[in-house]
Amino acid sequence: MAGVRMTGLASGLDTESLVGQLSEAYQKKVDNVKKQQTKAEWKKEAWQSLNTKLMDFYRGALSEFKSYSSYRAKTVSGDLKGMKITAGNNAANGTHKVQVLNTAVAQMWTGKKINTGTYTKTSYEGAKNGDVALSDVKDANGNSMADTLKNAKFTISADGTDYQVDLSTKGYDDNTKIDTIVEDINNQLSGSGATVSFENGAFKITNDSATKTTETDTNGKETTKYEGGHDITIKATDDASAALFGTKAGETGSTIKAATSDKSQNALTGTSRVNVEVKTPDSKVTSATKLSDLNPSLVGKELTVNGQQITIGTNTTLSDVASQISKMGVNANYDQGQGRFYLNASQSGTENGFTIGGDEELISALGLDLKEGDAGRIDAADAKIVYNGVEYEQSSNSFNINGLTIEATEPGEAQTISVGNDAQAVYDKVKNFVKGYNELLSEMNKLYGAERLKDMEPLSDDEKKALGDKDVENWEKKIKDSILRKDDTINSLISTMRNTMMGTIKVTGSDGVERGFTLSSFGIGTGVYSEKGLLHIDGNSDDSDYAGVDDKLMKALMDDPESVEKTLAGLGTQLYNKFQKAMGRQEGVSSAMTFYNDKTMDDDIKGYKEKVTKEQDKMTAAEDKYYKQFAAMESAMAKMQAQQSYVSQLFGNAG
């Protein structure tokens, strides 16, 4: 409906209700199309759910059922000690003799305790003020910064004038203090508007060219202004000078803007910290302890791990050593709680062992001066076994020989094992398939044979308002449960499953005679008619109705496993291929990996949506027409009423 309509003023009619009644036929058409759209959407949702179950069965239980390897499981029997043995599908049946001579060991070292006391810790912290001599200033690594400060050079360009700062001309010695350097720099920058200061280990250049004034109005409110300032550009001659004053080396430089408010940026702070040495006695050894603090003579010495070198620097910590060793293929950790290094090879066996060499003093300081036979040293060893009279040696405890996986756990005497078909494992796989098959078939039987609903359609918005939420929910559930009733695709899939599983597979026996086998040959068949094709295994303890019947499947697995394998895998392959064909992609009809026509359904839903829009447009046009007609009637009646009133007034005046 368009706009706000004022109707019924002259006639007194409820035109809103009248228009609604006149438009009822149009509204019914809209509702009917919406119901068709809803049913189409529900049908697609139902198929999406069923498609997921079909795909799960196809990729899971059916895929395993069709695989010949599923029926070739082997089992190992014997009183095993010092070893674990599993048989692959290709393991040779019969007896085997196995003996573990030695198990594989990974090389492991537990270092000697090295944090037996305290030490004097050396650190480098930013100088708090400029009352520090050049002989005492250090960088973060403890190296002298005196030469860097003595030779710093930079240029400041301010308001068209260049101001050169060259500290190399001042003849500073090691006793010169930073305060003196700051004073000399500021003297050379006089008139530039730039000021240098030093605090908390860093030089800072501030643009002070602007004049700050404060005015107070008649209400006592203060206003701050910055006037007359100019930008300043600072260029350093070299990288060291640039780091000192927070700028760039070369022609580019950095610009310091003149302040325009209290919050504006108008300073550069050096990125190179000027530190002083701090000694902390009675410190405890931790993973962050530097070797240079434990013994200054260790700096520059080398440790070799598997022939690769680690050089100890001024700031190399115990943690750093562990980290660098680990990068060389040896797991390493410094445990500060125990005060020891722990090293171990990443894999067992002599080929995966490691060697430690280098400076003896350094090795001793790290507690790694272990001798053969020390309690903290376990050397690498290979695993050795004898299988059927042949000795095997390798770095791992897990041997793969002749289809067997032999895990050596402890040396011992020779043992005899037996390898045979694992009938129970195969039986369980067949049970798993039958369970999945029955669940899927039951679901499709239920959907296909759902109750027929007469005159039940999705509810319109007005119909929902007349019912409670629970009633609406129950109504919709009934329709959804029957939405795939008598669906042709479901019927086709049901037939495919049942017919395929009732098929016959030809198997040529060891005697050269070809025989036909079905599921029933091995005690697998359908139940009563009402189950509509569900499978049962005779003798299955989990199936109460068939548990007491002779177990033909287990007997066949023991007596003729090859016939069982070829029959079940053959039927499984046939069903798998038929499923694959059923979900083949069809251009414009269905997508790949779908058993239903999803694209057709999408097109139908889209068509219903478009039809709903058209029907709604028709209803709106009809409503507008009716309102115009009522408006014309109201206008005519209003004129007539006005004329009657005028005539009445005339007669009244005449009297």
XYZ file of C-alpha atoms in Angstrom:
655
model
C 0.000 0.000 0.000
C 1.320 3.413 -0.935
C 1.423 6.318 1.516
C -0.920 7.129 4.407
C -4.593 6.968 3.495
C -7.304 8.949 5.338
C -10.515 7.159 4.395
C -14.110 6.828 5.571
C -14.390 10.428 6.880
C -17.459 11.308 4.812
C -19.091 7.914 4.392
C -18.251 6.482 7.787
C -17.253 3.209 6.121
C -14.312 1.051 7.374
C -12.561 1.220 4.032
C -9.399 -0.433 5.424
C -11.400 -3.562 6.192
C -13.301 -3.379 2.918
C -10.108 -3.117 0.875
C -8.692 -6.082 2.815
C -11.740 -8.164 1.951
C -11.634 -7.122 -1.707
C -7.899 -8.019 -1.843
C -8.319 -11.348 -0.070
C -8.141 -13.339 -3.302
C -4.802 -11.695 -4.156
C -3.437 -12.400 -0.653
C -4.434 -16.043 -0.997
C -2.427 -16.320 -4.216
C 0.605 -14.824 -2.449
C 0.233 -17.242 0.464
C -0.160 -20.253 -1.833
C 3.045 -19.478 -3.716
C 4.881 -18.879 -0.435
C 3.724 -22.296 0.770
C 5.060 -23.893 -2.403
C 8.370 -22.088 -1.858
C 8.520 -23.271 1.766
C 7.870 -26.887 0.786
C 10.595 -26.693 -1.852
C 13.045 -25.325 0.718
C 12.105 -28.020 3.252
C 12.561 -30.705 0.604
C 16.038 -29.431 -0.187
C 16.940 -29.368 3.521
C 15.714 -32.966 3.907
C 17.787 -34.085 0.933
C 20.867 -32.270 2.208
C 20.600 -34.217 5.464
C 20.095 -37.539 3.673
C 22.919 -36.776 1.240
C 25.298 -36.321 4.181
C 24.339 -39.756 5.533
C 24.750 -41.354 2.105
C 28.206 -39.808 1.694
C 29.277 -40.894 5.190
C 28.284 -44.485 4.359
C 29.933 -44.302 0.927
C 33.239 -42.965 2.270
C 33.226 -45.028 5.454
C 31.612 -48.437 5.921
C 31.094 -49.133 2.185
C 34.603 -48.033 1.219
C 36.104 -50.406 3.781
C 33.687 -53.235 2.882
C 34.755 -53.193 -0.783
C 38.485 -53.200 0.018
C 40.130 -56.614 -0.305
C 42.664 -55.642 2.366
C 39.811 -55.481 4.892
C 39.545 -59.288 4.694
C 43.265 -60.021 5.012
C 43.828 -58.997 8.607
C 46.390 -61.138 10.399
C 46.901 -61.955 14.054
C 50.015 -62.895 16.040
C 49.901 -65.435 18.849
C 52.595 -66.439 21.312
C 53.814 -65.664 24.827
C 55.741 -62.542 23.838
C 58.347 -61.108 26.201
C 60.632 -58.186 25.429
C 58.908 -57.424 22.144
C 55.616 -56.405 20.567
C 54.661 -57.843 17.183
C 51.820 -56.920 14.852
C 51.144 -58.524 11.493
C 50.270 -56.617 8.337
C 47.896 -57.964 5.717
C 50.837 -59.310 3.697
C 52.483 -61.201 6.565
C 53.183 -64.870 5.849
C 51.067 -67.310 7.815
C 52.946 -69.884 9.884
C 55.515 -69.968 12.691
C 58.358 -67.467 13.062
C 61.296 -67.296 15.457
C 62.341 -63.917 16.905
C 64.994 -62.889 19.441
C 65.890 -59.405 20.715
C 69.660 -59.088 21.200
C 69.785 -55.359 21.953
C 67.468 -52.346 22.034
C 68.234 -48.989 20.424
C 69.230 -46.152 22.739
C 69.399 -42.415 22.103
C 72.568 -40.713 23.300
C 71.916 -38.668 26.461
C 74.151 -36.522 28.645
C 73.376 -35.029 32.021
C 75.908 -32.271 32.661
C 77.652 -31.634 35.951
C 76.171 -29.057 38.326
C 77.611 -25.627 37.523
C 75.622 -23.181 39.717
C 77.211 -24.188 42.982
C 77.468 -20.615 44.283
C 76.818 -16.974 43.468
C 78.662 -14.596 41.183
C 78.950 -10.892 40.468
C 76.560 -9.989 37.698
C 77.566 -7.318 35.186
C 74.902 -5.349 33.347
C 74.779 -2.123 31.385
C 72.101 0.439 32.155
C 71.404 3.871 30.735
C 73.310 6.696 32.422
C 70.818 8.639 34.530
C 72.483 12.018 33.869
C 75.415 13.635 32.095
C 77.805 13.557 35.050
C 79.590 10.563 33.504
C 83.117 10.454 32.054
C 83.663 9.063 28.553
C 85.868 6.327 29.997
C 82.784 4.885 31.720
C 80.226 4.945 28.908
C 79.335 1.616 27.268
C 76.929 0.293 24.681
C 74.418 -2.489 25.410
C 77.154 -5.120 24.920
C 79.619 -3.453 27.275
C 81.808 -1.993 24.539
C 83.235 1.512 25.002
C 81.291 4.351 23.384
C 84.000 6.953 23.987
C 85.229 7.054 20.370
C 81.658 7.307 19.046
C 81.015 10.388 21.185
C 84.403 11.960 20.514
C 83.843 11.807 16.739
C 80.090 12.562 16.427
C 79.215 14.901 13.536
C 75.892 16.297 12.326
C 74.373 19.342 10.658
C 71.215 21.224 11.601
C 69.447 23.347 8.982
C 67.219 25.959 10.574
C 65.461 28.908 8.979
C 67.822 28.878 5.956
C 71.044 28.555 7.953
C 73.234 25.449 8.450
C 74.782 24.825 11.873
C 77.691 22.368 11.916
C 78.416 20.201 14.950
C 81.795 18.404 14.869
C 82.879 16.967 18.216
C 86.111 15.546 16.730
C 87.625 19.047 16.832
C 87.182 19.413 20.597
C 90.044 17.180 21.662
C 88.024 15.275 24.264
C 89.832 12.747 26.458
C 88.493 9.862 28.554
C 87.857 12.181 31.492
C 85.500 14.438 29.518
C 81.955 14.260 30.822
C 78.755 14.035 28.805
C 77.561 17.320 30.358
C 80.549 19.020 28.708
C 79.645 17.514 25.335
C 76.029 18.685 25.693
C 77.210 22.213 26.549
C 79.559 22.306 23.528
C 76.827 21.119 21.166
C 74.373 23.745 22.393
C 77.024 26.457 21.955
C 77.476 25.426 18.329
C 73.690 25.395 17.807
C 73.128 28.796 19.357
C 70.544 30.713 17.344
C 69.244 27.639 15.500
C 66.242 27.097 17.754
C 67.486 23.592 18.598
C 68.486 22.455 22.077
C 70.278 19.237 23.029
C 69.768 17.531 26.400
C 70.773 14.188 27.929
C 68.617 12.088 30.219
C 68.124 8.390 30.995
C 70.912 7.271 28.719
C 69.833 9.115 25.572
C 70.523 12.390 23.759
C 67.461 14.432 22.856
C 67.229 17.297 20.332
C 64.269 19.626 20.858
C 62.952 22.295 18.479
C 62.532 25.326 20.745
C 62.239 27.867 17.920
C 58.618 28.756 18.661
C 57.819 31.353 21.319
C 55.285 30.218 23.864
C 52.874 32.819 25.232
C 49.975 32.520 27.642
C 46.999 34.882 27.634
C 44.235 35.132 30.244
C 40.787 36.404 29.309
C 38.360 38.317 31.537
C 36.941 35.022 32.850
C 40.366 33.844 33.969
C 40.700 31.231 31.223
C 44.266 30.753 29.953
C 45.136 30.280 26.271
C 48.582 29.056 25.173
C 50.044 30.049 21.808
C 53.216 29.052 19.946
C 54.403 31.662 17.455
C 57.424 32.428 15.264
C 58.703 28.854 15.044
C 60.430 27.144 12.122
C 61.134 23.537 11.172
C 64.591 22.079 11.786
C 66.293 19.378 9.690
C 69.084 17.287 11.210
C 71.485 15.212 9.105
C 74.148 12.927 10.571
C 77.479 12.262 8.895
C 77.598 8.548 9.785
C 75.406 5.787 11.205
C 76.889 6.014 14.699
C 76.122 9.736 14.937
C 72.639 9.155 13.500
C 71.880 6.569 16.207
C 73.091 8.941 18.911
C 70.682 11.701 17.929
C 67.734 9.768 16.481
C 68.134 10.930 12.868
C 69.310 9.475 9.562
C 72.730 9.407 7.998
C 73.341 11.011 4.605
C 71.398 13.609 2.652
C 67.874 12.709 3.772
C 68.001 13.534 7.436
C 65.004 14.000 9.732
C 62.762 17.032 10.257
C 61.725 18.290 13.673
C 58.530 20.315 13.405
C 58.109 23.530 15.354
C 55.676 23.193 18.244
C 52.156 24.468 17.570
C 50.627 23.212 20.819
C 51.632 21.561 24.060
C 50.936 18.171 22.494
C 52.721 18.608 19.150
C 55.824 16.497 18.346
C 58.947 18.664 18.417
C 61.881 16.451 19.469
C 64.112 13.557 18.384
C 65.535 11.045 20.863
C 68.605 8.953 20.116
C 68.156 5.241 19.463
C 71.657 4.447 20.708
C 71.654 4.104 24.505
C 74.609 5.454 26.462
C 75.124 3.012 29.347
C 77.248 2.619 32.422
C 78.432 -0.635 33.946
C 76.496 -1.908 36.950
C 77.844 -4.666 39.198
C 75.447 -6.811 41.233
C 77.269 -9.102 43.667
C 75.847 -12.342 45.118
C 73.669 -13.011 42.056
C 72.255 -16.482 41.512
C 73.100 -18.372 38.331
C 70.107 -18.564 35.982
C 69.585 -19.409 32.322
C 70.098 -15.696 31.582
C 73.557 -15.640 33.211
C 76.340 -14.602 30.860
C 79.371 -16.862 30.618
C 81.588 -13.768 30.636
C 80.378 -13.063 34.184
C 81.105 -16.601 35.327
C 84.571 -16.483 33.788
C 85.748 -13.561 31.611
C 88.367 -15.787 29.968
C 85.608 -17.829 28.282
C 84.853 -15.004 25.829
C 86.103 -15.947 22.367
C 86.439 -19.660 23.156
C 84.718 -22.228 20.969
C 82.509 -25.257 21.550
C 82.035 -27.791 18.746
C 78.861 -29.856 18.377
C 78.928 -32.468 15.628
C 81.772 -30.513 14.088
C 79.910 -27.187 14.083
C 81.316 -24.287 16.113
C 79.741 -22.080 18.759
C 81.793 -19.010 19.726
C 81.210 -17.478 23.157
C 80.619 -13.725 23.035
C 80.527 -11.097 25.749
C 76.760 -11.461 26.144
C 76.365 -15.194 25.452
C 74.113 -16.679 28.158
C 73.654 -20.267 29.331
C 70.278 -20.227 27.564
C 71.968 -19.022 24.359
C 74.363 -21.981 24.467
C 71.445 -24.438 24.817
C 69.599 -22.747 21.964
C 72.602 -22.874 19.633
C 73.299 -26.532 20.442
C 69.649 -27.340 19.630
C 70.060 -25.742 16.201
C 72.815 -28.276 15.510
C 70.542 -31.305 15.759
C 70.922 -32.064 19.474
C 68.106 -31.397 21.928
C 69.601 -29.179 24.632
C 68.254 -27.490 27.737
C 69.799 -25.646 30.650
C 67.724 -26.390 33.766
C 68.418 -23.503 36.114
C 66.630 -25.263 38.978
C 69.062 -28.189 38.755
C 71.964 -26.080 37.510
C 72.799 -28.542 34.728
C 72.816 -28.921 30.983
C 70.774 -31.804 29.534
C 71.606 -33.049 26.044
C 69.964 -35.838 24.078
C 69.967 -36.990 20.480
C 66.707 -36.461 18.647
C 66.672 -40.124 17.525
C 68.056 -43.410 18.789
C 70.951 -45.334 17.250
C 74.674 -44.834 16.787
C 74.221 -42.981 13.494
C 72.216 -40.331 15.343
C 74.718 -39.788 18.190
C 76.514 -36.507 18.808
C 80.027 -35.322 19.613
C 81.113 -32.486 21.905
C 84.524 -30.886 21.521
C 86.365 -27.596 21.560
C 88.099 -25.643 24.317
C 88.531 -27.795 27.435
C 88.100 -24.868 29.830
C 84.777 -23.965 28.195
C 83.569 -27.592 28.173
C 84.387 -27.849 31.866
C 82.646 -24.539 32.651
C 79.497 -25.913 30.989
C 79.736 -29.137 33.012
C 80.066 -31.208 29.816
C 83.517 -32.700 30.540
C 81.989 -36.173 30.851
C 84.133 -39.263 30.487
C 83.039 -42.651 29.222
C 81.380 -44.515 32.064
C 80.263 -41.365 33.913
C 76.832 -41.683 35.519
C 75.491 -38.773 33.496
C 76.454 -40.249 30.138
C 74.444 -42.746 28.052
C 76.006 -43.586 24.709
C 74.001 -44.313 21.572
C 73.312 -47.913 20.643
C 71.591 -49.743 17.784
C 68.814 -52.282 18.066
C 69.618 -55.883 17.074
C 67.233 -58.775 16.545
C 67.401 -62.228 15.002
C 64.445 -63.176 12.785
C 64.270 -66.738 11.490
C 68.043 -67.121 11.850
C 69.066 -63.810 10.245
C 70.448 -60.905 12.310
C 69.117 -57.382 11.693
C 70.581 -54.151 13.081
C 69.230 -50.598 12.833
C 68.932 -47.324 14.761
C 65.217 -47.736 15.566
C 63.572 -50.325 17.829
C 60.786 -50.827 15.287
C 61.639 -53.401 12.582
C 59.475 -54.035 9.509
C 60.298 -57.511 8.222
C 58.255 -59.814 5.991
C 54.957 -58.064 6.774
C 55.629 -58.028 10.536
C 56.241 -54.968 12.689
C 58.551 -56.040 15.507
C 58.998 -53.561 18.376
C 62.039 -54.494 20.464
C 61.575 -53.550 24.132
C 64.040 -55.751 26.056
C 66.794 -58.267 25.204
C 65.902 -61.887 25.877
C 65.688 -65.458 24.648
C 64.473 -66.549 21.207
C 60.696 -66.927 20.983
C 58.364 -68.673 18.567
C 55.253 -66.896 17.287
C 52.401 -67.931 15.029
C 50.858 -65.748 12.330
C 47.395 -66.547 11.003
C 44.244 -64.962 9.619
C 42.453 -62.726 12.103
C 38.922 -64.001 11.618
C 37.531 -61.914 14.472
C 38.873 -58.637 13.026
C 37.275 -59.421 9.667
C 34.050 -60.479 11.353
C 33.904 -57.165 13.224
C 34.390 -55.225 9.984
C 31.507 -57.090 8.358
C 29.346 -56.341 11.411
C 30.263 -52.671 11.129
C 29.214 -52.625 7.472
C 25.903 -54.366 8.172
C 25.194 -51.883 10.981
C 25.868 -48.872 8.703
C 23.939 -50.448 5.827
C 20.879 -51.106 8.009
C 20.908 -47.613 9.534
C 20.978 -45.984 6.095
C 18.374 -48.322 4.598
C 16.078 -47.823 7.604
C 16.323 -44.055 7.204
C 15.447 -44.179 3.513
C 12.610 -46.696 4.074
C 11.184 -44.337 6.696
C 11.416 -41.280 4.421
C 10.006 -43.077 1.369
C 7.148 -44.759 3.239
C 6.188 -41.773 5.388
C 2.541 -41.184 6.275
C 0.494 -39.556 3.532
C -0.776 -36.186 4.676
C -4.013 -34.964 3.171
C -4.625 -31.215 2.971
C -1.615 -30.328 5.160
C 0.347 -27.391 3.802
C 2.822 -24.966 5.388
C 1.084 -22.269 7.416
C 0.773 -18.658 6.309
C 1.718 -15.857 8.694
C -1.932 -15.274 9.625
C -2.495 -18.999 10.208
C 0.543 -19.159 12.508
C -0.814 -16.277 14.579
C -4.017 -18.227 15.184
C -2.037 -21.186 16.659
C 0.370 -21.559 19.572
C 4.103 -21.996 19.014
C 4.000 -25.688 19.957
C 1.109 -26.356 17.576
C 2.987 -24.634 14.758
C 6.100 -26.699 15.535
C 4.170 -29.992 15.505
C 2.343 -29.061 12.291
C 5.584 -28.246 10.476
C 7.315 -31.389 11.783
C 4.594 -33.610 10.314
C 5.023 -32.019 6.901
C 8.835 -32.176 7.046
C 8.746 -35.840 8.077
C 6.701 -36.692 4.996
C 8.360 -34.277 2.554
C 10.286 -37.084 0.746
C 7.408 -39.569 0.681
C 7.465 -41.685 -2.504
C 10.562 -39.835 -3.752
C 11.734 -41.525 -6.969
C 15.441 -41.018 -6.241
C 15.136 -42.597 -2.800
C 13.208 -45.525 -4.276
C 15.957 -46.018 -6.846
C 18.679 -46.005 -4.180
C 16.755 -48.473 -2.014
C 16.378 -50.832 -4.967
C 20.066 -50.452 -5.846
C 21.162 -51.354 -2.327
C 18.839 -54.320 -1.903
C 19.329 -55.799 -5.377
C 23.114 -55.453 -5.229
C 23.378 -57.120 -1.837
C 21.277 -60.043 -3.103
C 23.651 -60.611 -6.018
C 25.950 -63.557 -6.745
C 29.750 -63.513 -7.080
C 31.615 -66.216 -9.009
C 34.719 -67.513 -7.197
C 37.220 -70.044 -8.516
C 38.426 -72.235 -5.674
C 41.836 -73.796 -5.122
C 40.500 -76.924 -6.833
C 39.882 -74.962 -10.031
C 36.100 -75.201 -9.786
C 34.041 -71.991 -10.135
C 31.242 -71.590 -7.626
C 28.653 -68.882 -7.045
C 28.420 -67.259 -3.610
C 25.888 -64.865 -2.111
C 25.647 -63.207 1.282
C 23.392 -66.013 2.423
C 26.229 -68.464 1.678
C 27.902 -67.019 4.762
C 24.828 -66.652 6.938
C 24.031 -63.033 6.014
C 20.434 -62.494 4.912
C 17.316 -60.382 5.169
C 14.768 -60.661 7.952
C 10.986 -60.404 7.938
C 9.229 -58.589 5.086
C 8.277 -55.620 7.262
C 11.978 -54.774 7.728
C 12.191 -54.085 3.991
C 15.619 -55.503 3.281
C 17.579 -55.080 6.523
C 20.483 -57.518 6.849
C 21.208 -59.923 9.707
C 24.240 -62.098 10.484
C 23.414 -65.566 11.796
C 25.036 -66.071 15.194
C 25.690 -62.360 15.782
C 25.725 -61.957 19.559
C 24.584 -58.334 19.226
C 21.423 -59.351 17.337
C 19.078 -61.036 19.846
C 16.843 -62.588 17.151
C 19.766 -64.293 15.403
C 22.312 -64.844 18.203
C 21.305 -68.482 18.675
C 21.699 -69.470 15.020
C 24.834 -71.289 13.788
C 27.566 -68.754 12.952
C 28.235 -69.574 9.300
C 30.244 -66.387 8.729
C 32.845 -67.135 11.390
C 33.121 -70.748 10.191
C 33.646 -69.572 6.610
C 36.296 -67.076 7.729
C 38.153 -69.931 9.406
C 37.663 -72.560 6.652
C 37.473 -70.613 3.378
C 38.562 -66.984 3.942
C 39.365 -66.434 0.251
C 35.781 -67.090 -0.846
C 34.483 -64.720 1.859
C 36.966 -62.056 0.786
C 36.127 -62.212 -2.917
C 32.367 -62.388 -2.368
C 32.024 -59.543 0.108
C 34.588 -57.286 -1.576
C 32.964 -58.033 -4.947
C 29.477 -57.079 -3.765
C 30.893 -54.018 -2.002
C 32.669 -52.902 -5.164
C 29.478 -53.246 -7.199
C 27.482 -51.123 -4.727
C 30.311 -48.584 -4.464
C 30.426 -48.155 -8.244
C 26.628 -47.794 -8.445
C 26.691 -45.127 -5.738
C 29.468 -43.360 -7.606
C 27.361 -43.351 -10.775
C 24.243 -42.186 -8.892
C 25.987 -39.083 -7.622
C 27.655 -38.173 -10.887
C 27.475 -34.486 -11.763
C 24.809 -33.503 -14.317
C 25.119 -30.094 -15.966
C 22.361 -27.780 -14.771
C 20.716 -30.560 -12.742
C 23.014 -31.664 -9.948
C 26.437 -30.973 -8.455
C 29.198 -33.515 -7.973
C 28.969 -35.720 -4.851
C 25.202 -35.271 -4.550
C 22.575 -37.983 -4.921
C 19.754 -35.511 -5.660
C 19.082 -32.733 -8.173
C 20.259 -29.843 -6.035
C 20.587 -27.366 -8.928
C 17.060 -28.086 -10.129
C 15.777 -27.510 -6.606
C 17.653 -24.209 -6.404
C 16.072 -23.099 -9.680
C 12.603 -24.068 -8.400
C 13.092 -22.107 -5.178
C 14.323 -19.098 -7.128
C 11.268 -19.319 -9.401
C 8.903 -19.389 -6.412
C 10.580 -16.321 -4.919
C 10.141 -14.422 -8.179
C 6.496 -15.511 -8.401
C 5.862 -14.332 -4.821
C 7.187 -10.900 -5.765
C 4.929 -10.737 -8.841
C 1.828 -11.765 -6.884
C 2.637 -9.215 -4.171
C 2.966 -6.507 -6.827
C -0.452 -7.482 -8.235
C -2.006 -7.300 -4.758
C -0.474 -3.879 -4.102
C -1.807 -2.567 -7.452
C -5.304 -3.883 -6.661
C -5.259 -2.285 -3.199
C -4.187 1.049 -4.679
C -7.051 0.818 -7.193
C -9.621 0.114 -4.467
C -8.361 2.952 -2.291
C -8.587 5.378 -5.229
C -12.164 4.304 -5.890
C -13.116 4.765 -2.231
C -11.332 8.114 -2.185
C -13.345 9.269 -5.212
C -16.548 8.153 -3.502
C -15.569 10.001 -0.305
C -14.827 13.138 -2.302
C -18.218 12.987 -4.062
C -20.050 12.429 -0.803
C -18.182 15.282 0.829
C -19.293 17.618 -1.976
C -22.863 16.392 -1.737
C -22.862 16.929 2.028
C -21.509 20.424 1.546
C -24.259 21.241 -0.963
C -26.943 19.898 1.370
C -25.583 22.014 4.178
C -25.640 25.100 1.939
C -29.251 24.485 0.872
C -30.257 23.968 4.473
C -28.676 27.258 5.416
C -30.568 29.050 2.609
C -33.926 27.697 3.770
C -33.041 28.535 7.290
C -32.240 32.145 6.407
C -35.437 32.447 4.388
C -37.511 31.498 7.430
